[in-house]
Amino acid sequence: MMRVSFVLNGKSVCCEAEGDELLLDTIRSRFQLTGTKRGCGTGDCGACTVLVDDVAVRSCTMLTGMIEGKNVMTIEGLGTTEHLHPVQQAFVDVNAVQCGFCIPGMVLAAYALLKENENPTEEEIRIAISGNLCRCTGYQKIVEAIQLAAKRMQEQDV
Ligand code: FES
Ligand code: FES
């Protein structure tokens, strides 16, 4: 076991972790943040996406020991049920959510894109979410949600 200290959704935390423990398992099992989903477990679907130092990463491919001193954001750190982040609100408003399994990862990939590029083209949006698989929506509504979020975030200067 090793001791790992990092910032999780804005709070300094530390935990014990096995040497081969995955960040996905630490987040879900040690911190009970189950918004981060396990899909494929092999780095292919994006359901486990979290932000590490503002970069979207697949937590099923990252060892917990690698996040010492880093800043981790999960979907629980973005908005609350009462106060959705504009990206989350846009997904709701354009009906971009069906089963919802891919959505936490999709929203965080979109958020990471919009932090870097406040006015992305449709192509840039599609590239940014290309590692996040959705079995339900056909992606068009998701792209529309991200376009709407970009517009609102610019208007609100978020
Ligand atoms: S569960 Fe991590 S990429 Fe699929
Ligand atoms: S909404 Fe079901 S997998 Fe994307």
CSV table of N, CA and C and ligand atoms in Angstrom, one decimal:
chain,number,residue,atom,x,y,z
A,1,MET,N,0.8,-1.2,0.0
A,1,MET,CA,0.0,0.0,0.0
A,1,MET,C,0.9,1.2,0.0
A,2,MET,N,0.4,2.3,-0.6
A,2,MET,CA,1.1,3.6,-0.6
A,2,MET,C,0.1,4.7,-0.2
A,3,ARG,N,0.6,5.8,0.3
A,3,ARG,CA,-0.2,6.9,0.6
A,3,ARG,C,-0.2,7.9,-0.5
A,4,VAL,N,-1.3,8.4,-0.9
A,4,VAL,CA,-1.4,9.3,-2.1
A,4,VAL,C,-2.2,10.5,-1.6
A,5,SER,N,-1.6,11.7,-1.9
A,5,SER,CA,-2.3,13.0,-1.5
A,5,SER,C,-2.5,13.7,-2.8
A,6,PHE,N,-3.7,14.2,-3.0
A,6,PHE,CA,-4.0,15.0,-4.2
A,6,PHE,C,-5.3,15.9,-3.9
A,7,VAL,N,-5.6,16.7,-4.8
A,7,VAL,CA,-6.8,17.5,-4.7
A,7,VAL,C,-8.0,16.9,-5.5
A,8,LEU,N,-9.1,16.6,-4.8
A,8,LEU,CA,-10.2,16.0,-5.5
A,8,LEU,C,-11.4,16.9,-5.4
A,9,ASN,N,-11.8,17.4,-6.6
A,9,ASN,CA,-13.0,18.3,-6.6
A,9,ASN,C,-12.8,19.5,-5.7
A,10,GLY,N,-11.6,20.0,-5.7
A,10,GLY,CA,-11.3,21.2,-4.9
A,10,GLY,C,-10.9,21.0,-3.5
A,11,LYS,N,-10.9,19.8,-3.0
A,11,LYS,CA,-10.6,19.5,-1.6
A,11,LYS,C,-9.3,18.7,-1.5
A,12,SER,N,-8.4,19.0,-0.6
A,12,SER,CA,-7.2,18.2,-0.4
A,12,SER,C,-7.6,16.9,0.2
A,13,VAL,N,-7.2,15.8,-0.3
A,13,VAL,CA,-7.5,14.5,0.2
A,13,VAL,C,-6.3,13.6,0.2
A,14,CYS,N,-6.3,12.6,1.0
A,14,CYS,CA,-5.3,11.5,0.9
A,14,CYS,C,-5.9,10.2,1.1
A,15,CYS,N,-5.3,9.2,0.6
A,15,CYS,CA,-5.8,7.8,0.8
A,15,CYS,C,-4.7,6.8,0.7
A,16,GLU,N,-5.0,5.6,1.1
A,16,GLU,CA,-4.1,4.5,0.9
A,16,GLU,C,-4.5,3.9,-0.4
A,17,ALA,N,-3.5,3.4,-1.2
A,17,ALA,CA,-3.8,2.8,-2.5
A,17,ALA,C,-2.9,1.6,-2.7
A,18,GLU,N,-3.3,0.6,-3.3
A,18,GLU,CA,-2.4,-0.5,-3.8
A,18,GLU,C,-1.5,0.0,-4.9
A,19,GLY,N,-0.4,-0.6,-5.0
A,19,GLY,CA,0.5,-0.1,-6.1
A,19,GLY,C,0.0,-0.2,-7.5
A,20,ASP,N,-0.9,-1.2,-7.7
A,20,ASP,CA,-1.5,-1.4,-9.0
A,20,ASP,C,-2.9,-0.9,-9.1
A,21,GLU,N,-3.3,0.0,-8.1
A,21,GLU,CA,-4.7,0.4,-8.1
A,21,GLU,C,-5.0,1.5,-9.2
A,22,LEU,N,-6.1,1.3,-9.8
A,22,LEU,CA,-6.5,2.3,-10.8
A,22,LEU,C,-7.2,3.5,-10.2
A,23,LEU,N,-7.0,4.7,-10.8
A,23,LEU,CA,-7.6,5.9,-10.4
A,23,LEU,C,-9.2,5.7,-10.4
A,24,LEU,N,-9.7,5.0,-11.4
A,24,LEU,CA,-11.1,4.7,-11.5
A,24,LEU,C,-11.6,4.0,-10.2
A,25,ASP,N,-10.9,3.0,-9.7
A,25,ASP,CA,-11.3,2.3,-8.6
A,25,ASP,C,-11.2,3.1,-7.3
A,26,THR,N,-10.1,3.9,-7.2
A,26,THR,CA,-9.9,4.8,-6.1
A,26,THR,C,-11.1,5.8,-6.0
A,27,ILE,N,-11.4,6.4,-7.1
A,27,ILE,CA,-12.5,7.4,-7.1
A,27,ILE,C,-13.8,6.7,-6.7
A,28,ARG,N,-14.2,5.6,-7.2
A,28,ARG,CA,-15.4,5.0,-7.0
A,28,ARG,C,-15.5,4.3,-5.6
A,29,SER,N,-14.4,3.6,-5.3
A,29,SER,CA,-14.5,2.8,-4.0
A,29,SER,C,-14.0,3.5,-2.8
A,30,ARG,N,-13.0,4.3,-2.9
A,30,ARG,CA,-12.5,4.9,-1.7
A,30,ARG,C,-13.2,6.3,-1.4
A,31,PHE,N,-13.7,6.9,-2.5
A,31,PHE,CA,-14.3,8.2,-2.3
A,31,PHE,C,-15.8,8.2,-2.6
A,32,GLN,N,-16.4,7.0,-3.0
A,32,GLN,CA,-17.8,6.8,-3.3
A,32,GLN,C,-18.3,7.8,-4.4
A,33,LEU,N,-17.4,8.2,-5.3
A,33,LEU,CA,-17.9,9.1,-6.4
A,33,LEU,C,-18.2,8.3,-7.6
A,34,THR,N,-19.4,7.8,-7.6
A,34,THR,CA,-19.8,6.8,-8.6
A,34,THR,C,-20.3,7.4,-9.9
A,35,GLY,N,-20.2,8.7,-10.1
A,35,GLY,CA,-20.5,9.3,-11.4
A,35,GLY,C,-19.5,8.9,-12.4
A,36,THR,N,-18.3,8.6,-12.0
A,36,THR,CA,-17.3,8.1,-12.9
A,36,THR,C,-17.6,6.6,-13.2
A,37,LYS,N,-17.8,6.3,-14.5
A,37,LYS,CA,-18.3,5.0,-14.8
A,37,LYS,C,-17.2,4.1,-15.4
A,38,ARG,N,-17.4,2.8,-15.1
A,38,ARG,CA,-16.6,1.8,-15.7
A,38,ARG,C,-17.3,1.2,-16.9
A,39,GLY,N,-16.8,1.4,-18.1
A,39,GLY,CA,-17.4,0.8,-19.3
A,39,GLY,C,-16.6,-0.3,-19.7
A,40,CYS,N,-15.6,-0.1,-20.6
A,40,CYS,CA,-14.8,-1.1,-21.1
A,40,CYS,C,-13.7,-1.6,-20.2
A,41,GLY,N,-13.2,-0.6,-19.4
A,41,GLY,CA,-12.0,-1.0,-18.5
A,41,GLY,C,-10.7,-1.1,-19.3
A,42,THR,N,-10.7,-0.8,-20.6
A,42,THR,CA,-9.5,-1.0,-21.4
A,42,THR,C,-9.1,0.3,-22.1
A,43,GLY,N,-9.6,1.4,-21.7
A,43,GLY,CA,-9.2,2.7,-22.3
A,43,GLY,C,-9.9,3.0,-23.6
A,44,ASP,N,-11.0,2.3,-24.0
A,44,ASP,CA,-11.6,2.5,-25.3
A,44,ASP,C,-12.9,3.3,-25.3
A,45,CYS,N,-13.6,3.4,-24.2
A,45,CYS,CA,-14.9,4.0,-24.3
A,45,CYS,C,-15.1,5.4,-23.7
A,46,GLY,N,-14.2,5.8,-22.8
A,46,GLY,CA,-14.3,7.2,-22.3
A,46,GLY,C,-15.3,7.3,-21.1
A,47,ALA,N,-16.0,6.3,-20.8
A,47,ALA,CA,-17.0,6.4,-19.7
A,47,ALA,C,-16.3,6.8,-18.3
A,48,CYS,N,-15.0,6.5,-18.2
A,48,CYS,CA,-14.3,6.7,-16.9
A,48,CYS,C,-13.6,8.1,-16.9
A,49,THR,N,-13.9,8.9,-17.9
A,49,THR,CA,-13.1,10.2,-18.1
A,49,THR,C,-13.2,11.1,-16.8
A,50,VAL,N,-12.1,11.5,-16.4
A,50,VAL,CA,-12.0,12.6,-15.3
A,50,VAL,C,-11.0,13.6,-15.8
A,51,LEU,N,-10.9,14.7,-15.2
A,51,LEU,CA,-9.8,15.7,-15.5
A,51,LEU,C,-8.7,15.6,-14.5
A,52,VAL,N,-7.5,15.5,-15.0
A,52,VAL,CA,-6.3,15.6,-14.1
A,52,VAL,C,-5.5,16.8,-14.6
A,53,ASP,N,-5.4,17.8,-13.7
A,53,ASP,CA,-4.8,19.1,-14.0
A,53,ASP,C,-5.4,19.6,-15.3
A,54,ASP,N,-6.8,19.6,-15.4
A,54,ASP,CA,-7.6,20.1,-16.5
A,54,ASP,C,-7.5,19.4,-17.8
A,55,VAL,N,-6.8,18.2,-17.8
A,55,VAL,CA,-6.7,17.4,-19.0
A,55,VAL,C,-7.6,16.2,-18.8
A,56,ALA,N,-8.5,15.9,-19.9
A,56,ALA,CA,-9.4,14.8,-19.8
A,56,ALA,C,-8.5,13.5,-19.9
A,57,VAL,N,-8.6,12.6,-19.0
A,57,VAL,CA,-7.9,11.3,-19.0
A,57,VAL,C,-8.9,10.2,-18.7
A,58,ARG,N,-8.4,9.0,-19.1
A,58,ARG,CA,-9.2,7.8,-18.8
A,58,ARG,C,-8.7,7.2,-17.5
A,59,SER,N,-9.6,7.3,-16.5
A,59,SER,CA,-9.1,6.9,-15.2
A,59,SER,C,-9.0,5.4,-15.0
A,60,CYS,N,-9.4,4.6,-16.1
A,60,CYS,CA,-9.2,3.2,-16.0
A,60,CYS,C,-7.8,2.8,-16.5
A,61,THR,N,-7.1,3.8,-17.0
A,61,THR,CA,-5.8,3.5,-17.5
A,61,THR,C,-4.7,4.2,-16.7
A,62,MET,N,-5.1,4.8,-15.6
A,62,MET,CA,-4.1,5.6,-14.8
A,62,MET,C,-4.0,5.0,-13.4
A,63,LEU,N,-2.8,4.8,-13.0
A,63,LEU,CA,-2.6,4.3,-11.6
A,63,LEU,C,-2.8,5.5,-10.6
A,64,THR,N,-3.4,5.1,-9.5
A,64,THR,CA,-3.6,6.2,-8.5
A,64,THR,C,-2.3,6.8,-8.0
A,65,GLY,N,-1.2,6.0,-8.0
A,65,GLY,CA,0.1,6.5,-7.6
A,65,GLY,C,0.6,7.7,-8.4
A,66,MET,N,0.0,7.7,-9.7
A,66,MET,CA,0.5,8.8,-10.6
A,66,MET,C,-0.1,10.1,-10.3
A,67,ILE,N,-1.1,10.2,-9.4
A,67,ILE,CA,-1.8,11.5,-9.3
A,67,ILE,C,-1.4,12.2,-8.0
A,68,GLU,N,-0.3,11.7,-7.4
A,68,GLU,CA,0.3,12.4,-6.2
A,68,GLU,C,0.5,13.9,-6.6
A,69,GLY,N,-0.1,14.8,-5.7
A,69,GLY,CA,0.0,16.2,-5.9
A,69,GLY,C,-0.8,16.9,-7.0
A,70,LYS,N,-1.6,16.1,-7.7
A,70,LYS,CA,-2.3,16.6,-8.9
A,70,LYS,C,-3.7,17.0,-8.5
A,71,ASN,N,-4.4,17.6,-9.4
A,71,ASN,CA,-5.7,18.1,-9.2
A,71,ASN,C,-6.7,17.3,-10.1
A,72,VAL,N,-7.6,16.6,-9.4
A,72,VAL,CA,-8.5,15.7,-10.1
A,72,VAL,C,-9.9,16.2,-10.0
A,73,MET,N,-10.6,16.3,-11.1
A,73,MET,CA,-12.0,16.7,-11.1
A,73,MET,C,-12.9,15.5,-11.7
A,74,THR,N,-13.9,15.1,-10.9
A,74,THR,CA,-14.9,14.2,-11.4
A,74,THR,C,-16.2,15.0,-11.8
A,75,ILE,N,-17.1,14.3,-12.3
A,75,ILE,CA,-18.4,14.9,-12.6
A,75,ILE,C,-19.0,15.6,-11.4
A,76,GLU,N,-18.8,15.0,-10.2
A,76,GLU,CA,-19.4,15.5,-9.0
A,76,GLU,C,-18.8,16.9,-8.7
A,77,GLY,N,-17.6,17.2,-9.2
A,77,GLY,CA,-17.0,18.5,-9.0
A,77,GLY,C,-17.4,19.6,-9.9
A,78,LEU,N,-18.2,19.3,-10.9
A,78,LEU,CA,-18.6,20.3,-11.9
A,78,LEU,C,-19.8,21.1,-11.5
A,79,GLY,N,-20.9,20.4,-11.2
A,79,GLY,CA,-22.1,21.1,-10.8
A,79,GLY,C,-22.8,20.3,-9.8
A,80,THR,N,-23.9,20.8,-9.3
A,80,THR,CA,-24.7,20.1,-8.4
A,80,THR,C,-26.1,19.9,-9.0
A,81,THR,N,-26.9,19.0,-8.4
A,81,THR,CA,-28.3,18.8,-8.9
A,81,THR,C,-29.1,20.1,-8.9
A,82,GLU,N,-28.8,21.0,-7.9
A,82,GLU,CA,-29.5,22.2,-7.8
A,82,GLU,C,-28.9,23.3,-8.7
A,83,HIS,N,-27.6,23.2,-8.9
A,83,HIS,CA,-27.0,24.2,-9.8
A,83,HIS,C,-26.1,23.5,-10.8
A,84,LEU,N,-26.7,23.1,-11.9
A,84,LEU,CA,-26.0,22.4,-13.0
A,84,LEU,C,-25.0,23.4,-13.6
A,85,HIS,N,-23.8,22.9,-14.0
A,85,HIS,CA,-22.9,23.7,-14.8
A,85,HIS,C,-23.6,23.9,-16.2
A,86,PRO,N,-23.2,25.0,-16.8
A,86,PRO,CA,-23.8,25.3,-18.1
A,86,PRO,C,-23.7,24.1,-19.1
A,87,VAL,N,-22.6,23.4,-19.1
A,87,VAL,CA,-22.4,22.2,-20.0
A,87,VAL,C,-23.5,21.2,-19.6
A,88,GLN,N,-23.7,20.9,-18.4
A,88,GLN,CA,-24.7,19.9,-17.9
A,88,GLN,C,-26.1,20.4,-18.3
A,89,GLN,N,-26.4,21.7,-18.1
A,89,GLN,CA,-27.7,22.2,-18.4
A,89,GLN,C,-28.0,22.1,-19.9
A,90,ALA,N,-27.0,22.4,-20.7
A,90,ALA,CA,-27.2,22.3,-22.1
A,90,ALA,C,-27.5,20.9,-22.6
A,91,PHE,N,-26.9,19.9,-22.0
A,91,PHE,CA,-27.2,18.5,-22.3
A,91,PHE,C,-28.6,18.2,-22.0
A,92,VAL,N,-29.1,18.7,-20.9
A,92,VAL,CA,-30.5,18.5,-20.5
A,92,VAL,C,-31.4,19.2,-21.5
A,93,ASP,N,-31.1,20.5,-21.8
A,93,ASP,CA,-32.0,21.3,-22.6
A,93,ASP,C,-32.2,20.8,-24.0
A,94,VAL,N,-31.2,20.2,-24.6
A,94,VAL,CA,-31.3,19.7,-25.9
A,94,VAL,C,-31.6,18.2,-26.0
A,95,ASN,N,-31.9,17.6,-24.8
A,95,ASN,CA,-32.2,16.2,-24.8
A,95,ASN,C,-31.1,15.3,-25.3
A,96,ALA,N,-29.9,15.7,-24.9
A,96,ALA,CA,-28.7,14.9,-25.4
A,96,ALA,C,-28.4,13.7,-24.5
A,97,VAL,N,-29.3,13.4,-23.5
A,97,VAL,CA,-29.0,12.3,-22.6
A,97,VAL,C,-30.1,11.2,-22.8
A,98,GLN,N,-29.6,10.0,-23.0
A,98,GLN,CA,-30.6,8.9,-23.1
A,98,GLN,C,-30.3,8.0,-21.9
A,99,CYS,N,-29.6,6.9,-22.0
A,99,CYS,CA,-29.4,6.1,-20.8
A,99,CYS,C,-28.5,6.8,-19.8
A,100,GLY,N,-27.6,7.7,-20.3
A,100,GLY,CA,-26.8,8.5,-19.4
A,100,GLY,C,-25.5,7.9,-19.0
A,101,PHE,N,-25.2,6.7,-19.4
A,101,PHE,CA,-24.0,6.0,-18.9
A,101,PHE,C,-22.7,6.7,-19.4
A,102,CYS,N,-22.8,7.2,-20.7
A,102,CYS,CA,-21.6,7.9,-21.2
A,102,CYS,C,-21.5,9.4,-20.8
A,103,ILE,N,-22.6,9.9,-20.2
A,103,ILE,CA,-22.7,11.3,-20.1
A,103,ILE,C,-21.7,12.0,-19.2
A,104,PRO,N,-21.4,11.4,-18.0
A,104,PRO,CA,-20.4,12.1,-17.2
A,104,PRO,C,-19.0,12.3,-17.9
A,105,GLY,N,-18.6,11.3,-18.6
A,105,GLY,CA,-17.3,11.4,-19.3
A,105,GLY,C,-17.5,12.3,-20.5
A,106,MET,N,-18.6,12.3,-21.1
A,106,MET,CA,-18.9,13.2,-22.3
A,106,MET,C,-18.9,14.6,-21.8
A,107,VAL,N,-19.5,14.9,-20.7
A,107,VAL,CA,-19.6,16.3,-20.2
A,107,VAL,C,-18.2,16.8,-19.8
A,108,LEU,N,-17.4,15.9,-19.2
A,108,LEU,CA,-16.1,16.4,-18.8
A,108,LEU,C,-15.2,16.6,-20.0
A,109,ALA,N,-15.3,15.8,-21.0
A,109,ALA,CA,-14.6,16.0,-22.2
A,109,ALA,C,-15.0,17.3,-22.9
A,110,ALA,N,-16.3,17.6,-22.9
A,110,ALA,CA,-16.8,18.9,-23.4
A,110,ALA,C,-16.3,20.0,-22.6
A,111,TYR,N,-16.3,19.9,-21.3
A,111,TYR,CA,-15.8,21.0,-20.4
A,111,TYR,C,-14.4,21.3,-20.6
A,112,ALA,N,-13.6,20.2,-20.8
A,112,ALA,CA,-12.1,20.4,-21.0
A,112,ALA,C,-11.9,21.1,-22.3
A,113,LEU,N,-12.7,20.7,-23.3
A,113,LEU,CA,-12.6,21.4,-24.6
A,113,LEU,C,-12.9,22.9,-24.5
A,114,LEU,N,-14.0,23.2,-23.8
A,114,LEU,CA,-14.5,24.6,-23.8
A,114,LEU,C,-13.6,25.5,-22.9
A,115,LYS,N,-12.9,24.8,-22.0
A,115,LYS,CA,-11.9,25.6,-21.2
A,115,LYS,C,-10.7,26.1,-22.0
A,116,GLU,N,-10.4,25.3,-23.0
A,116,GLU,CA,-9.3,25.6,-23.9
A,116,GLU,C,-9.7,26.4,-25.1
A,117,ASN,N,-10.9,26.1,-25.6
A,117,ASN,CA,-11.4,26.7,-26.9
A,117,ASN,C,-12.8,27.1,-26.7
A,118,GLU,N,-13.1,28.4,-26.4
A,118,GLU,CA,-14.4,28.8,-26.1
A,118,GLU,C,-15.4,28.8,-27.2
A,119,ASN,N,-14.9,28.7,-28.4
A,119,ASN,CA,-15.8,28.8,-29.6
A,119,ASN,C,-15.4,27.7,-30.6
A,120,PRO,N,-15.5,26.4,-30.2
A,120,PRO,CA,-15.0,25.4,-31.1
A,120,PRO,C,-15.9,25.2,-32.3
A,121,THR,N,-15.3,24.8,-33.4
A,121,THR,CA,-16.1,24.4,-34.6
A,121,THR,C,-16.8,23.0,-34.3
A,122,GLU,N,-17.7,22.7,-35.2
A,122,GLU,CA,-18.4,21.3,-35.0
A,122,GLU,C,-17.3,20.2,-35.2
A,123,GLU,N,-16.4,20.4,-36.1
A,123,GLU,CA,-15.3,19.4,-36.3
A,123,GLU,C,-14.5,19.3,-35.0
A,124,GLU,N,-14.1,20.4,-34.4
A,124,GLU,CA,-13.3,20.4,-33.2
A,124,GLU,C,-14.1,19.7,-32.0
A,125,ILE,N,-15.4,20.0,-32.0
A,125,ILE,CA,-16.2,19.3,-31.0
A,125,ILE,C,-16.2,17.8,-31.2
A,126,ARG,N,-16.4,17.4,-32.4
A,126,ARG,CA,-16.4,15.9,-32.7
A,126,ARG,C,-15.1,15.3,-32.4
A,127,ILE,N,-14.0,16.0,-32.7
A,127,ILE,CA,-12.7,15.4,-32.4
A,127,ILE,C,-12.5,15.3,-30.9
A,128,ALA,N,-13.0,16.3,-30.2
A,128,ALA,CA,-12.8,16.3,-28.7
A,128,ALA,C,-13.5,15.2,-28.0
A,129,ILE,N,-14.7,14.8,-28.6
A,129,ILE,CA,-15.4,13.7,-28.0
A,129,ILE,C,-15.3,12.4,-28.7
A,130,SER,N,-14.3,12.3,-29.6
A,130,SER,CA,-14.2,11.1,-30.4
A,130,SER,C,-13.7,9.9,-29.6
A,131,GLY,N,-13.2,10.1,-28.4
A,131,GLY,CA,-12.8,9.0,-27.6
A,131,GLY,C,-13.9,8.6,-26.6
A,132,ASN,N,-15.0,9.3,-26.7
A,132,ASN,CA,-16.1,9.0,-25.8
A,132,ASN,C,-17.2,8.3,-26.6
A,133,LEU,N,-17.5,7.1,-26.3
A,133,LEU,CA,-18.5,6.3,-27.1
A,133,LEU,C,-19.9,6.4,-26.4
A,134,CYS,N,-20.8,6.6,-27.3
A,134,CYS,CA,-22.2,6.6,-26.9
A,134,CYS,C,-23.0,5.6,-27.7
A,135,ARG,N,-23.7,4.8,-27.1
A,135,ARG,CA,-24.5,3.7,-27.8
A,135,ARG,C,-25.9,4.2,-28.1
A,136,CYS,N,-26.3,5.3,-27.5
A,136,CYS,CA,-27.7,5.7,-27.6
A,136,CYS,C,-28.1,6.9,-28.5
A,137,THR,N,-27.3,7.9,-28.5
A,137,THR,CA,-27.8,9.2,-29.1
A,137,THR,C,-27.4,9.5,-30.5
A,138,GLY,N,-26.5,8.8,-31.1
A,138,GLY,CA,-26.0,9.1,-32.4
A,138,GLY,C,-25.2,10.3,-32.5
A,139,TYR,N,-24.8,10.9,-31.3
A,139,TYR,CA,-23.9,12.0,-31.2
A,139,TYR,C,-24.4,13.4,-31.6
A,140,GLN,N,-25.4,13.5,-32.5
A,140,GLN,CA,-25.8,14.8,-33.0
A,140,GLN,C,-26.3,15.7,-31.9
A,141,LYS,N,-27.1,15.2,-31.0
A,141,LYS,CA,-27.6,16.0,-29.9
A,141,LYS,C,-26.5,16.4,-28.9
A,142,ILE,N,-25.5,15.5,-28.8
A,142,ILE,CA,-24.4,15.8,-27.9
A,142,ILE,C,-23.6,17.0,-28.5
A,143,VAL,N,-23.4,17.0,-29.8
A,143,VAL,CA,-22.7,18.1,-30.4
A,143,VAL,C,-23.5,19.4,-30.3
A,144,GLU,N,-24.8,19.3,-30.5
A,144,GLU,CA,-25.7,20.5,-30.3
A,144,GLU,C,-25.6,21.0,-28.9
A,145,ALA,N,-25.5,20.1,-27.9
A,145,ALA,CA,-25.5,20.5,-26.5
A,145,ALA,C,-24.2,21.3,-26.2
A,146,ILE,N,-23.1,20.8,-26.8
A,146,ILE,CA,-21.8,21.4,-26.6
A,146,ILE,C,-21.7,22.8,-27.3
A,147,GLN,N,-22.4,22.9,-28.4
A,147,GLN,CA,-22.4,24.2,-29.1
A,147,GLN,C,-23.3,25.2,-28.3
A,148,LEU,N,-24.4,24.7,-27.7
A,148,LEU,CA,-25.2,25.5,-26.9
A,148,LEU,C,-24.5,26.0,-25.6
A,149,ALA,N,-23.7,25.0,-25.0
A,149,ALA,CA,-23.0,25.3,-23.8
A,149,ALA,C,-21.9,26.4,-24.1
A,150,ALA,N,-21.3,26.3,-25.3
A,150,ALA,CA,-20.2,27.2,-25.6
A,150,ALA,C,-20.8,28.6,-25.8
A,151,LYS,N,-22.0,28.7,-26.4
A,151,LYS,CA,-22.7,30.0,-26.6
A,151,LYS,C,-23.0,30.6,-25.2
A,152,ARG,N,-23.6,29.8,-24.4
A,152,ARG,CA,-24.0,30.3,-23.1
A,152,ARG,C,-22.8,30.7,-22.2
A,153,MET,N,-21.8,29.9,-22.3
A,153,MET,CA,-20.6,30.2,-21.4
A,153,MET,C,-20.0,31.5,-21.9
A,154,GLN,N,-20.0,31.7,-23.2
A,154,GLN,CA,-19.4,33.0,-23.6
A,154,GLN,C,-20.3,34.2,-23.2
A,155,GLU,N,-21.6,34.0,-23.3
A,155,GLU,CA,-22.6,35.0,-22.9
A,155,GLU,C,-22.5,35.3,-21.4
A,156,GLN,N,-22.3,34.2,-20.6
A,156,GLN,CA,-22.2,34.4,-19.1
A,156,GLN,C,-20.8,34.6,-18.6
A,157,ASP,N,-19.9,34.6,-19.6
A,157,ASP,CA,-18.4,34.7,-19.2
A,157,ASP,C,-18.0,33.7,-18.1
A,158,VAL,N,-18.5,32.4,-18.3
A,158,VAL,CA,-18.1,31.4,-17.3
A,158,VAL,C,-16.7,30.9,-17.5
B,1,FES,S1,-13.9,2.4,-18.8
B,1,FES,FE1,-12.1,3.6,-19.1
B,1,FES,S2,-12.1,4.0,-21.3
B,1,FES,FE2,-13.8,2.6,-21.0
B,2,FES,S1,-26.6,8.1,-23.6
B,2,FES,FE1,-26.5,6.0,-23.4
B,2,FES,S2,-24.4,5.5,-23.9
B,2,FES,FE2,-24.6,7.6,-24.3
